[in-house]
Amino acid sequence: FKYDDKNANLFHELVTRTQGDNREAIEEAQRKLDAVQEAFDEASRTAEAAAASLKEAQAREADAKAREAEAKQAEADAIARENEAKAREEEALAREADAKAREAEALQREADAKAREADAVAAENAAKEREADAIARENEAKAREADAVARENDAIARENDAKAAEASALSSAEAAKATEDEAKKSAAVLAAREDELKAAQAEVEAALAEVKRQEDAYNAKTEELKKKSEEGGVVSRNR
């Protein structure tokens, strides 16, 4: 005979049925039965609590496994994101290195451009200095030309005086005029080139010297004619 919930009534009937002088034994048995029933109830409650705890533990275990799976997935996602971030970082470093290289190249090009600019400025300054020197030489040549023209004008004036004083010196004056015209042409050429101006100036000076020589000759000739005229007058008066 096994006591359980199904046989409780039968067991109770057996132990409570009247059996003469065994009442105390029956009561003792009833007490034991009650104790057993209470223990059974307690065991049932304990088993239910254990089952509930087991179910709760299983639920917690399932939840823990789910969270673990989520954590693993999150870890995998984090690793993937980390790898992606590393890849982006490597790409960014590569772009940064390329940008630095381009920046260095740009700086080098800028330095080259500045050097070329400095060379250009130096060349420009040198050109300006040469231009200023050329202008100075040109002004000097113009001054010499003006002086030559002034001397030429003076020579022309003296030549005109010589023409007015002596008609016979016309041929010499015309020659002097031709020389002066040549000097003018030479002076015009001098305005373009300094070397030619020097040559023309030399020609002008030579022409002026010739005019001076002719003027001196004319003056000498005039003086000689005056003396002869005076001597002729004296002779005439003596006769």
Tab-separated table of C-alpha atoms in Angstrom:
chain	number	residue	atom	x	y	z
A	1	PHE	CA	0.000	0.000	0.000
A	2	LYS	CA	1.424	3.420	-1.052
A	3	TYR	CA	0.076	6.569	0.451
A	4	ASP	CA	-0.571	9.404	-1.965
A	5	ASP	CA	-3.410	11.766	-2.857
A	6	LYS	CA	-5.346	9.041	-4.654
A	7	ASN	CA	-5.234	6.612	-1.692
A	8	ALA	CA	-5.717	9.146	1.093
A	9	ASN	CA	-9.423	8.445	1.617
A	10	LEU	CA	-8.919	4.680	1.531
A	11	PHE	CA	-6.088	4.921	3.987
A	12	HIS	CA	-8.194	7.141	6.208
A	13	GLU	CA	-11.020	4.636	6.120
A	14	LEU	CA	-8.726	1.803	7.059
A	15	VAL	CA	-7.181	3.539	9.991
A	16	THR	CA	-10.472	5.007	11.311
A	17	ARG	CA	-12.608	1.881	10.991
A	18	THR	CA	-13.678	0.525	14.479
A	19	GLN	CA	-11.452	-2.331	15.562
A	20	GLY	CA	-12.307	-2.933	19.221
A	21	ASP	CA	-9.527	-2.264	21.711
A	22	ASN	CA	-7.192	-0.690	19.140
A	23	ARG	CA	-8.633	2.845	19.483
A	24	GLU	CA	-5.478	4.328	20.968
A	25	ALA	CA	-3.424	2.750	18.258
A	26	ILE	CA	-5.880	4.072	15.737
A	27	GLU	CA	-5.651	7.568	17.203
A	28	GLU	CA	-1.863	7.306	17.175
A	29	ALA	CA	-2.036	6.174	13.622
A	30	GLN	CA	-4.334	9.120	12.859
A	31	ARG	CA	-1.856	11.502	14.377
A	32	LYS	CA	0.881	9.968	12.317
A	33	LEU	CA	-1.363	10.138	9.308
A	34	ASP	CA	-1.993	13.807	9.939
A	35	ALA	CA	1.714	14.387	10.361
A	36	VAL	CA	2.370	12.477	7.191
A	37	GLN	CA	-0.363	14.476	5.429
A	38	GLU	CA	1.096	17.715	6.678
A	39	ALA	CA	4.556	16.577	5.612
A	40	PHE	CA	3.117	15.583	2.263
A	41	ASP	CA	1.411	18.950	1.907
A	42	GLU	CA	4.624	20.675	2.871
A	43	ALA	CA	6.497	18.493	0.415
A	44	SER	CA	3.900	19.370	-2.232
A	45	ARG	CA	4.258	23.035	-1.470
A	46	THR	CA	8.034	22.647	-1.493
A	47	ALA	CA	7.819	20.765	-4.786
A	48	GLU	CA	5.565	23.449	-6.265
A	49	ALA	CA	7.899	26.157	-4.991
A	50	ALA	CA	10.831	24.194	-6.381
A	51	ALA	CA	8.989	23.799	-9.673
A	52	ALA	CA	8.218	27.507	-9.689
A	53	SER	CA	11.829	28.265	-8.787
A	54	LEU	CA	12.966	25.844	-11.472
A	55	LYS	CA	10.654	27.487	-13.978
A	56	GLU	CA	11.813	30.893	-12.881
A	57	ALA	CA	15.416	29.722	-13.009
A	58	GLN	CA	14.840	28.297	-16.473
A	59	ALA	CA	13.203	31.544	-17.512
A	60	ARG	CA	16.127	33.468	-16.050
A	61	GLU	CA	18.510	31.072	-17.767
A	62	ALA	CA	16.683	31.554	-21.075
A	63	ASP	CA	16.689	35.300	-20.512
A	64	ALA	CA	20.370	35.127	-19.586
A	65	LYS	CA	21.085	33.076	-22.703
A	66	ALA	CA	19.099	35.572	-24.748
A	67	ARG	CA	20.998	38.425	-23.149
A	68	GLU	CA	24.220	36.523	-23.698
A	69	ALA	CA	23.278	36.013	-27.325
A	70	GLU	CA	22.408	39.694	-27.566
A	71	ALA	CA	25.685	40.544	-25.839
A	72	LYS	CA	27.572	38.294	-28.258
A	73	GLN	CA	25.749	39.884	-31.173
A	74	ALA	CA	26.447	43.318	-29.722
A	75	GLU	CA	30.075	42.313	-29.261
A	76	ALA	CA	30.183	41.044	-32.838
A	77	ASP	CA	28.550	44.272	-34.004
A	78	ALA	CA	31.010	46.270	-31.896
A	79	ILE	CA	33.932	44.320	-33.373
A	80	ALA	CA	32.534	44.897	-36.850
A	81	ARG	CA	32.088	48.578	-36.104
A	82	GLU	CA	35.573	48.690	-34.611
A	83	ASN	CA	37.005	47.028	-37.720
A	84	GLU	CA	35.035	49.430	-39.872
A	85	ALA	CA	36.264	52.329	-37.748
A	86	LYS	CA	39.838	51.056	-38.067
A	87	ALA	CA	39.393	50.789	-41.812
A	88	ARG	CA	37.998	54.315	-41.915
A	89	GLU	CA	40.835	55.480	-39.680
A	90	GLU	CA	43.400	53.839	-41.967
A	91	GLU	CA	41.681	55.420	-44.950
A	92	ALA	CA	41.633	58.765	-43.149
A	93	LEU	CA	45.334	58.400	-42.296
A	94	ALA	CA	46.043	57.567	-45.920
A	95	ARG	CA	44.045	60.608	-47.040
A	96	GLU	CA	45.835	62.714	-44.429
A	97	ALA	CA	49.221	61.474	-45.640
A	98	ASP	CA	48.184	62.201	-49.223
A	99	ALA	CA	46.938	65.638	-48.181
A	100	LYS	CA	50.221	66.317	-46.379
A	101	ALA	CA	52.122	65.225	-49.454
A	102	ARG	CA	50.005	67.499	-51.626
A	103	GLU	CA	50.475	70.305	-49.094
A	104	ALA	CA	54.240	69.783	-49.132
A	105	GLU	CA	54.159	69.788	-52.930
A	106	ALA	CA	52.051	72.969	-52.903
A	107	LEU	CA	54.472	74.594	-50.447
A	108	GLN	CA	57.381	73.617	-52.676
A	109	ARG	CA	55.586	75.032	-55.697
A	110	GLU	CA	54.855	78.196	-53.701
A	111	ALA	CA	58.518	78.461	-52.692
A	112	ASP	CA	59.551	77.957	-56.322
A	113	ALA	CA	57.029	80.587	-57.406
A	114	LYS	CA	58.346	83.009	-54.785
A	115	ALA	CA	61.909	82.340	-55.930
A	116	ARG	CA	60.887	82.927	-59.535
A	117	GLU	CA	59.042	86.068	-58.438
A	118	ALA	CA	62.140	87.279	-56.592
A	119	ASP	CA	64.213	86.594	-59.710
A	120	ALA	CA	61.645	88.453	-61.803
A	121	VAL	CA	61.706	91.403	-59.382
A	122	ALA	CA	65.487	91.426	-59.449
A	123	ALA	CA	65.451	91.273	-63.247
A	124	GLU	CA	62.849	94.040	-63.331
A	125	ASN	CA	64.932	96.201	-61.002
A	126	ALA	CA	68.000	95.554	-63.128
A	127	ALA	CA	65.995	96.448	-66.234
A	128	LYS	CA	64.774	99.612	-64.532
A	129	GLU	CA	68.360	100.484	-63.607
A	130	ARG	CA	69.440	99.874	-67.188
A	131	GLU	CA	66.491	101.937	-68.416
A	132	ALA	CA	67.355	104.750	-66.012
A	133	ASP	CA	70.969	104.595	-67.149
A	134	ALA	CA	69.849	104.650	-70.796
A	135	ILE	CA	67.570	107.615	-70.069
A	136	ALA	CA	70.441	109.382	-68.341
A	137	ARG	CA	72.688	108.677	-71.307
A	138	GLU	CA	69.919	109.821	-73.656
A	139	ASN	CA	69.448	113.035	-71.672
A	140	GLU	CA	73.175	113.549	-71.696
A	141	ALA	CA	73.206	112.979	-75.453
A	142	LYS	CA	70.300	115.392	-75.861
A	143	ALA	CA	72.180	117.953	-73.792
A	144	ARG	CA	75.239	117.469	-75.946
A	145	GLU	CA	73.032	117.662	-79.010
A	146	ALA	CA	71.445	120.886	-77.729
A	147	ASP	CA	74.902	122.256	-77.083
A	148	ALA	CA	75.937	121.212	-80.569
A	149	VAL	CA	72.806	122.842	-81.983
A	150	ALA	CA	73.558	125.993	-80.026
A	151	ARG	CA	77.090	125.996	-81.333
A	152	GLU	CA	75.707	125.268	-84.761
A	153	ASN	CA	73.265	128.171	-84.493
A	154	ASP	CA	76.109	130.368	-83.392
A	155	ALA	CA	78.107	129.165	-86.341
A	156	ILE	CA	75.161	129.924	-88.616
A	157	ALA	CA	74.930	133.413	-87.167
A	158	ARG	CA	78.593	133.963	-87.726
A	159	GLU	CA	78.205	132.527	-91.191
A	160	ASN	CA	75.373	134.934	-91.951
A	161	ASP	CA	77.515	137.799	-90.723
A	162	ALA	CA	80.289	136.583	-92.978
A	163	LYS	CA	77.853	136.412	-95.932
A	164	ALA	CA	76.664	139.981	-95.279
A	165	ALA	CA	80.229	141.248	-94.948
A	166	GLU	CA	81.673	139.608	-98.007
A	167	ALA	CA	79.794	138.393	-101.058
A	168	SER	CA	82.959	136.818	-102.398
A	169	ALA	CA	82.959	134.383	-99.468
A	170	LEU	CA	79.595	132.952	-100.661
A	171	SER	CA	81.109	129.785	-101.955
A	172	SER	CA	82.871	129.212	-98.636
A	173	ALA	CA	79.662	130.030	-96.767
A	174	GLU	CA	77.713	127.597	-98.935
A	175	ALA	CA	80.295	124.940	-98.191
A	176	ALA	CA	79.973	125.777	-94.516
A	177	LYS	CA	76.163	125.571	-94.850
A	178	ALA	CA	76.478	122.165	-96.449
A	179	THR	CA	78.720	121.121	-93.602
A	180	GLU	CA	76.206	122.491	-91.121
A	181	ASP	CA	73.365	120.595	-92.836
A	182	GLU	CA	75.425	117.475	-92.558
A	183	ALA	CA	75.959	118.295	-88.894
A	184	LYS	CA	72.198	118.630	-88.438
A	185	LYS	CA	71.653	115.242	-90.015
A	186	SER	CA	74.335	113.822	-87.772
A	187	ALA	CA	72.651	115.443	-84.738
A	188	ALA	CA	69.312	113.790	-85.670
A	189	VAL	CA	71.037	110.430	-85.859
A	190	LEU	CA	72.646	111.090	-82.482
A	191	ALA	CA	69.179	111.230	-80.874
A	192	ALA	CA	68.714	107.528	-81.737
A	193	ARG	CA	72.137	106.206	-80.900
A	194	GLU	CA	74.703	107.619	-78.575
A	195	ASP	CA	77.669	106.221	-80.471
A	196	GLU	CA	76.420	107.762	-83.700
A	197	LEU	CA	75.765	110.999	-81.788
A	198	LYS	CA	79.376	111.034	-80.673
A	199	ALA	CA	80.481	110.503	-84.246
A	200	ALA	CA	78.073	113.213	-85.449
A	201	GLN	CA	79.264	115.518	-82.699
A	202	ALA	CA	82.789	114.937	-83.827
A	203	GLU	CA	81.704	115.781	-87.373
A	204	VAL	CA	79.863	118.883	-86.123
A	205	GLU	CA	82.884	119.969	-84.167
A	206	ALA	CA	85.031	119.342	-87.214
A	207	ALA	CA	82.564	121.342	-89.308
A	208	LEU	CA	82.562	124.140	-86.757
A	209	ALA	CA	86.296	124.059	-86.745
A	210	GLU	CA	86.212	124.327	-90.508
A	211	VAL	CA	83.735	127.232	-90.280
A	212	LYS	CA	85.972	128.866	-87.689
A	213	ARG	CA	88.924	128.277	-89.939
A	214	GLN	CA	87.032	129.755	-92.880
A	215	GLU	CA	85.833	132.643	-90.725
A	216	ASP	CA	89.391	133.285	-89.619
A	217	ALA	CA	90.471	133.078	-93.235
A	218	TYR	CA	87.672	135.429	-94.196
A	219	ASN	CA	88.613	137.851	-91.432
A	220	ALA	CA	92.232	137.639	-92.487
A	221	LYS	CA	91.243	138.165	-96.105
A	222	THR	CA	89.070	141.124	-95.143
A	223	GLU	CA	91.866	142.601	-93.101
A	224	GLU	CA	94.236	142.093	-96.015
A	225	LEU	CA	91.781	143.745	-98.398
A	226	LYS	CA	91.361	146.672	-96.019
A	227	LYS	CA	95.108	147.104	-95.793
A	228	LYS	CA	95.442	146.917	-99.561
A	229	SER	CA	92.596	149.376	-99.961
A	230	GLU	CA	94.211	151.739	-97.501
A	231	GLU	CA	97.595	151.331	-99.167
A	232	GLY	CA	95.978	151.906	-102.565
A	233	GLY	CA	94.321	155.088	-101.295
A	234	VAL	CA	97.589	156.362	-99.944
A	235	VAL	CA	99.299	155.686	-103.255
A	236	SER	CA	96.527	157.443	-105.114
A	237	ARG	CA	96.725	160.436	-102.858
A	238	ASN	CA	100.526	160.521	-103.212
A	239	ARG	CA	100.173	160.567	-106.963
